[in-house]
Amino acid sequence: MRIGWRELVFSANSFGAAMLALAVSFICDLDRPYWAMMTAYVTAQPFSGALHSKALFRIAGTVIGAAAMVFLVPPLSSAPVLLSLAIALWVGVCLYFSLLDRTPRSYIFMLAGFTTAFIGFPIVGAPATAFDVGVSRVEENCVGIICSMLFHTVFFPRSLRLSLADRFGQAVDDLTSWCTDTFARKKDAVRRRGRLRLAADITELHMMATNVPFDTHEPQQFGQIIATVEEKLIRLFPLITGLSERFKMLEKSGPLPQRLTMLLADISHWMHASAPSETVAVLKKRCHGLQKLEGNPSWREMLLFNIATRLSELVDIYASCRKLVTTMGDREALKAVRPGAGKQARVLHTDKLDAFYSALSCAGIVFLGSVLWIVSGWPDGGTAVMMGTVTYCLFASQANPVPAQKASLYNTALASVVAGIYLFAIFPNIHSFVGLVLVLAPVLLTAGVLLAQPGGLKYLSFIVPFCGSLTLTRHFQPDFQAFLNWNVAQFVGIAGVVAATRILRNVSAHRRIHTVLQATATDIADIARGDKRISSSAWISLMVDRIGLLAPYTDIIKSSPRYASVNTMIGMRTGLNVIRLRRALAHLPAEYSQRGETLMSALAEHFAAQARQVEALPPPYGLLRDVEEGLAAVSAMPANRLRKAIANALTGLRCNLFPLEASA
């Protein structure tokens, strides 16, 4: 745990915002001042851009959720089961759209869903108050949000730029290590797991970067630079993994040529040393010197040509990445960048089936919990359903939400104990607002420091129930029976969701793996048929995201026989080769394009069959024959850029689909 001045400032700002929100709520005689205090902490973000976006999204989500509550509760209050079903369906629909929108904007949908449950369930016995309660909750949220923005924006605001520059710099360093390991032909399972994690990290950086437009302190070129760096980073993935496989195949037919070995050593040295920019041109020229494809080339010559092409592209992209990351950290250099057209939006994987399953599970849990509440007649059963709904929604996007839910359960139990000590041992001796601030400071300032740590959002599951259990209002009336019922209901609701999620999401892990693999095979089949048009950069972006999504399931994939042959890196490279081949066919004469369409039909048939089953399907021998006939036809083509592009694409297909034959 790191406790520096940034963590201390964040904690002090968060505490100051919460106390100001509490004071304003007392002065304005709001119904539940502790809601404003909670909201100040929930809205708090270490970076100003993220704070502004979350504040905007939280206001929007709260207003929509409150409006839905006003629309649903009064008309259906006389039919509890029907009302429970309506709220459950609303929460499920909101969660579905939240899971499909994999940006911070998804917070609007998620909040709109559970806000309806959070406000609606406690007032089912008093439907006439729905509008007033909805307005009160919106007011209290707005007070907390405004106070949080005031403190975190005025007192030592922190920009995203330097943090993103550091994170992107670390990503480039990780890719540098990956490259040098590949050039040295090192094998390491731990490093491989880290590379899968790197794909997820790049997507996480993309999510962080979506807050950049809300950071008004930075030059507009910053967003442009981030998009360019991100695009180039993901383009390195298929290059590096492809080189690793080509080296293995080339070595099986003999040692690597000395010129190639020396080139790899020099590129590795250049990556680790701050070499002058002129070195880039020299290295690329040496790569071009190995790109010879004359007469009727042998398979070994085809492999060497493919390797040289990839190395040239890798050097060019890597040099650009290093330069751009350096520019990101220099504000003056950013201002000197000429504003250009925006890059293509990053393409991310969306799993509608998994989102629907998660949303349906959530709706089922909410409805079942509501029915149990109605049947049991438990007065605080609504609190249990409310907390269970919030807990499920908050962690629904995680690969395995159970650990986070259990941590939330433990933190809630701890918060209840600490809040009880305050309510019944400390608060009776406090008679002023200043005294209240002083006694709350030790707990909330400590929690704020924890909240500022990497991954510290989990401590909100202590802060929020702690503030809620204090039930601070203008009239202090501690009621032990009410306090006990409220906290027992919280514990029961969260524990019930943990148990339900453990059952439901265990099945979902295999479903997620299968749907990602199925989507990849389906996409390749559609591209081969010409039914799906996608650029090379968009495909790489999509596949890097899919690789990152599967990273948390590495242990399941390795331990399950059905996934024994799964390699999403190969899927990425295969799809890329099919895209390039499909693009080249449009420029070929009829005698060549007809042969190419035959190959495309065979590829589409194979991957369509692969999409219909879980286990890896070996490519048919006829497909290998079609690829080899294509390679033979390349030899008769005129020597030009189109010939080189087709040769590289066909070589890649043979290496990816038939690695054993390609090594021969």
PDB file of C-alpha atoms in Angstrom, residues 42-164:
ATOM      1  CA  VAL A  42     -19.170   7.431  -4.762  1.00  0.00           C
ATOM      2  CA  THR A  43     -18.506  10.251  -7.245  1.00  0.00           C
ATOM      3  CA  ALA A  44     -14.922  10.857  -6.080  1.00  0.00           C
ATOM      4  CA  GLN A  45     -12.271   9.987  -8.677  1.00  0.00           C
ATOM      5  CA  PRO A  46      -8.494  10.562  -8.553  1.00  0.00           C
ATOM      6  CA  PHE A  47      -8.464  12.172 -12.030  1.00  0.00           C
ATOM      7  CA  SER A  48     -10.440  15.255 -12.992  1.00  0.00           C
ATOM      8  CA  GLY A  49     -11.602  13.879 -16.360  1.00  0.00           C
ATOM      9  CA  ALA A  50     -12.974  10.701 -14.780  1.00  0.00           C
ATOM     10  CA  LEU A  51     -14.627  12.770 -12.034  1.00  0.00           C
ATOM     11  CA  HIS A  52     -16.444  15.025 -14.501  1.00  0.00           C
ATOM     12  CA  SER A  53     -17.674  12.138 -16.633  1.00  0.00           C
ATOM     13  CA  LYS A  54     -18.861  10.103 -13.646  1.00  0.00           C
ATOM     14  CA  ALA A  55     -20.642  13.140 -12.181  1.00  0.00           C
ATOM     15  CA  LEU A  56     -22.506  13.704 -15.439  1.00  0.00           C
ATOM     16  CA  PHE A  57     -23.371  10.038 -15.874  1.00  0.00           C
ATOM     17  CA  ARG A  58     -24.480   9.702 -12.244  1.00  0.00           C
ATOM     18  CA  ILE A  59     -26.879  12.632 -12.493  1.00  0.00           C
ATOM     19  CA  ALA A  60     -28.344  11.215 -15.707  1.00  0.00           C
ATOM     20  CA  GLY A  61     -28.682   7.691 -14.261  1.00  0.00           C
ATOM     21  CA  THR A  62     -30.249   8.917 -11.025  1.00  0.00           C
ATOM     22  CA  VAL A  63     -32.826  11.058 -12.831  1.00  0.00           C
ATOM     23  CA  ILE A  64     -33.789   8.218 -15.184  1.00  0.00           C
ATOM     24  CA  GLY A  65     -33.993   5.708 -12.304  1.00  0.00           C
ATOM     25  CA  ALA A  66     -36.103   8.047 -10.170  1.00  0.00           C
ATOM     26  CA  ALA A  67     -38.428   8.744 -13.115  1.00  0.00           C
ATOM     27  CA  ALA A  68     -38.872   5.009 -13.713  1.00  0.00           C
ATOM     28  CA  MET A  69     -39.685   4.532 -10.027  1.00  0.00           C
ATOM     29  CA  VAL A  70     -42.367   7.248 -10.163  1.00  0.00           C
ATOM     30  CA  PHE A  71     -43.789   5.630 -13.297  1.00  0.00           C
ATOM     31  CA  LEU A  72     -43.869   2.078 -11.876  1.00  0.00           C
ATOM     32  CA  VAL A  73     -44.574   2.192  -8.136  1.00  0.00           C
ATOM     33  CA  PRO A  74     -47.867   4.146  -7.752  1.00  0.00           C
ATOM     34  CA  PRO A  75     -49.858   2.306 -10.476  1.00  0.00           C
ATOM     35  CA  LEU A  76     -48.671  -1.174  -9.411  1.00  0.00           C
ATOM     36  CA  SER A  77     -48.455  -0.770  -5.625  1.00  0.00           C
ATOM     37  CA  SER A  78     -51.720  -2.678  -5.135  1.00  0.00           C
ATOM     38  CA  ALA A  79     -50.258  -5.694  -6.990  1.00  0.00           C
ATOM     39  CA  PRO A  80     -46.953  -6.452  -5.204  1.00  0.00           C
ATOM     40  CA  VAL A  81     -46.003  -9.427  -7.372  1.00  0.00           C
ATOM     41  CA  LEU A  82     -46.641  -7.490 -10.582  1.00  0.00           C
ATOM     42  CA  LEU A  83     -44.685  -4.516  -9.249  1.00  0.00           C
ATOM     43  CA  SER A  84     -41.791  -6.802  -8.324  1.00  0.00           C
ATOM     44  CA  LEU A  85     -41.836  -8.267 -11.821  1.00  0.00           C
ATOM     45  CA  ALA A  86     -41.873  -4.797 -13.410  1.00  0.00           C
ATOM     46  CA  ILE A  87     -38.909  -3.560 -11.336  1.00  0.00           C
ATOM     47  CA  ALA A  88     -37.008  -6.813 -11.959  1.00  0.00           C
ATOM     48  CA  LEU A  89     -37.503  -6.480 -15.728  1.00  0.00           C
ATOM     49  CA  TRP A  90     -36.479  -2.810 -15.664  1.00  0.00           C
ATOM     50  CA  VAL A  91     -33.297  -3.624 -13.747  1.00  0.00           C
ATOM     51  CA  GLY A  92     -32.538  -6.486 -16.156  1.00  0.00           C
ATOM     52  CA  VAL A  93     -33.035  -4.326 -19.271  1.00  0.00           C
ATOM     53  CA  CYS A  94     -30.832  -1.555 -17.870  1.00  0.00           C
ATOM     54  CA  LEU A  95     -28.122  -4.040 -16.925  1.00  0.00           C
ATOM     55  CA  TYR A  96     -28.260  -5.568 -20.419  1.00  0.00           C
ATOM     56  CA  PHE A  97     -27.531  -2.239 -22.115  1.00  0.00           C
ATOM     57  CA  SER A  98     -24.912  -1.427 -19.477  1.00  0.00           C
ATOM     58  CA  LEU A  99     -23.002  -4.633 -20.281  1.00  0.00           C
ATOM     59  CA  LEU A 100     -23.164  -3.966 -24.031  1.00  0.00           C
ATOM     60  CA  ASP A 101     -21.738  -0.457 -23.644  1.00  0.00           C
ATOM     61  CA  ARG A 102     -18.202  -1.204 -22.473  1.00  0.00           C
ATOM     62  CA  THR A 103     -17.295   2.416 -21.715  1.00  0.00           C
ATOM     63  CA  PRO A 104     -17.750   4.577 -18.588  1.00  0.00           C
ATOM     64  CA  ARG A 105     -21.033   5.696 -20.173  1.00  0.00           C
ATOM     65  CA  SER A 106     -22.488   2.312 -19.191  1.00  0.00           C
ATOM     66  CA  TYR A 107     -22.750   3.724 -15.650  1.00  0.00           C
ATOM     67  CA  ILE A 108     -25.884   5.608 -16.774  1.00  0.00           C
ATOM     68  CA  PHE A 109     -27.736   2.385 -17.616  1.00  0.00           C
ATOM     69  CA  MET A 110     -26.575   0.484 -14.548  1.00  0.00           C
ATOM     70  CA  LEU A 111     -27.451   3.335 -12.183  1.00  0.00           C
ATOM     71  CA  ALA A 112     -30.838   3.862 -13.831  1.00  0.00           C
ATOM     72  CA  GLY A 113     -31.603   0.220 -13.087  1.00  0.00           C
ATOM     73  CA  PHE A 114     -30.626  -0.185  -9.474  1.00  0.00           C
ATOM     74  CA  THR A 115     -31.686   3.355  -8.491  1.00  0.00           C
ATOM     75  CA  THR A 116     -35.261   2.338  -9.254  1.00  0.00           C
ATOM     76  CA  ALA A 117     -34.897  -0.629  -6.902  1.00  0.00           C
ATOM     77  CA  PHE A 118     -32.961   1.380  -4.330  1.00  0.00           C
ATOM     78  CA  ILE A 119     -35.663   4.057  -4.103  1.00  0.00           C
ATOM     79  CA  GLY A 120     -38.711   2.007  -5.026  1.00  0.00           C
ATOM     80  CA  PHE A 121     -38.601  -0.979  -2.678  1.00  0.00           C
ATOM     81  CA  PRO A 122     -38.510   1.044   0.585  1.00  0.00           C
ATOM     82  CA  ILE A 123     -41.670   2.998  -0.371  1.00  0.00           C
ATOM     83  CA  VAL A 124     -43.956   0.268  -1.723  1.00  0.00           C
ATOM     84  CA  GLY A 125     -46.095   0.737   1.380  1.00  0.00           C
ATOM     85  CA  ALA A 126     -46.461   4.472   0.713  1.00  0.00           C
ATOM     86  CA  PRO A 127     -46.872   4.869  -3.076  1.00  0.00           C
ATOM     87  CA  ALA A 128     -48.321   8.384  -2.742  1.00  0.00           C
ATOM     88  CA  THR A 129     -44.874   9.636  -1.702  1.00  0.00           C
ATOM     89  CA  ALA A 130     -43.141   8.309  -4.833  1.00  0.00           C
ATOM     90  CA  PHE A 131     -42.706  11.656  -6.572  1.00  0.00           C
ATOM     91  CA  ASP A 132     -41.544  13.500  -3.462  1.00  0.00           C
ATOM     92  CA  VAL A 133     -39.102  10.740  -2.563  1.00  0.00           C
ATOM     93  CA  GLY A 134     -37.768  10.629  -6.126  1.00  0.00           C
ATOM     94  CA  VAL A 135     -37.175  14.375  -6.140  1.00  0.00           C
ATOM     95  CA  SER A 136     -35.488  14.197  -2.725  1.00  0.00           C
ATOM     96  CA  ARG A 137     -33.076  11.481  -3.844  1.00  0.00           C
ATOM     97  CA  VAL A 138     -32.158  13.466  -6.967  1.00  0.00           C
ATOM     98  CA  GLU A 139     -31.575  16.592  -4.861  1.00  0.00           C
ATOM     99  CA  GLU A 140     -29.379  14.744  -2.369  1.00  0.00           C
ATOM    100  CA  ASN A 141     -27.375  13.146  -5.183  1.00  0.00           C
ATOM    101  CA  CYS A 142     -26.869  16.490  -6.896  1.00  0.00           C
ATOM    102  CA  VAL A 143     -25.634  18.067  -3.650  1.00  0.00           C
ATOM    103  CA  GLY A 144     -23.093  15.267  -3.164  1.00  0.00           C
ATOM    104  CA  ILE A 145     -21.946  15.424  -6.800  1.00  0.00           C
ATOM    105  CA  ILE A 146     -21.508  19.204  -6.816  1.00  0.00           C
ATOM    106  CA  CYS A 147     -19.544  19.136  -3.559  1.00  0.00           C
ATOM    107  CA  SER A 148     -17.313  16.346  -4.832  1.00  0.00           C
ATOM    108  CA  MET A 149     -16.603  18.196  -8.093  1.00  0.00           C
ATOM    109  CA  LEU A 150     -15.890  21.404  -6.165  1.00  0.00           C
ATOM    110  CA  PHE A 151     -13.237  19.894  -3.886  1.00  0.00           C
ATOM    111  CA  HIS A 152     -11.533  17.596  -6.407  1.00  0.00           C
ATOM    112  CA  THR A 153     -11.466  20.285  -9.114  1.00  0.00           C
ATOM    113  CA  VAL A 154     -10.323  23.237  -7.004  1.00  0.00           C
ATOM    114  CA  PHE A 155      -7.838  21.614  -4.611  1.00  0.00           C
ATOM    115  CA  PHE A 156      -4.891  19.961  -6.396  1.00  0.00           C
ATOM    116  CA  PRO A 157      -6.749  18.531  -9.427  1.00  0.00           C
ATOM    117  CA  ARG A 158      -4.970  15.617 -11.064  1.00  0.00           C
ATOM    118  CA  SER A 159      -4.875  15.195 -14.836  1.00  0.00           C
ATOM    119  CA  LEU A 160      -5.155  11.890 -16.672  1.00  0.00           C
ATOM    120  CA  ARG A 161      -2.359  12.782 -19.078  1.00  0.00           C
ATOM    121  CA  LEU A 162       0.718  11.884 -17.008  1.00  0.00           C
ATOM    122  CA  SER A 163      -0.875   8.724 -15.642  1.00  0.00           C
ATOM    123  CA  LEU A 164      -1.847   7.553 -19.133  1.00  0.00           C
TER     124      LEU A 164
END
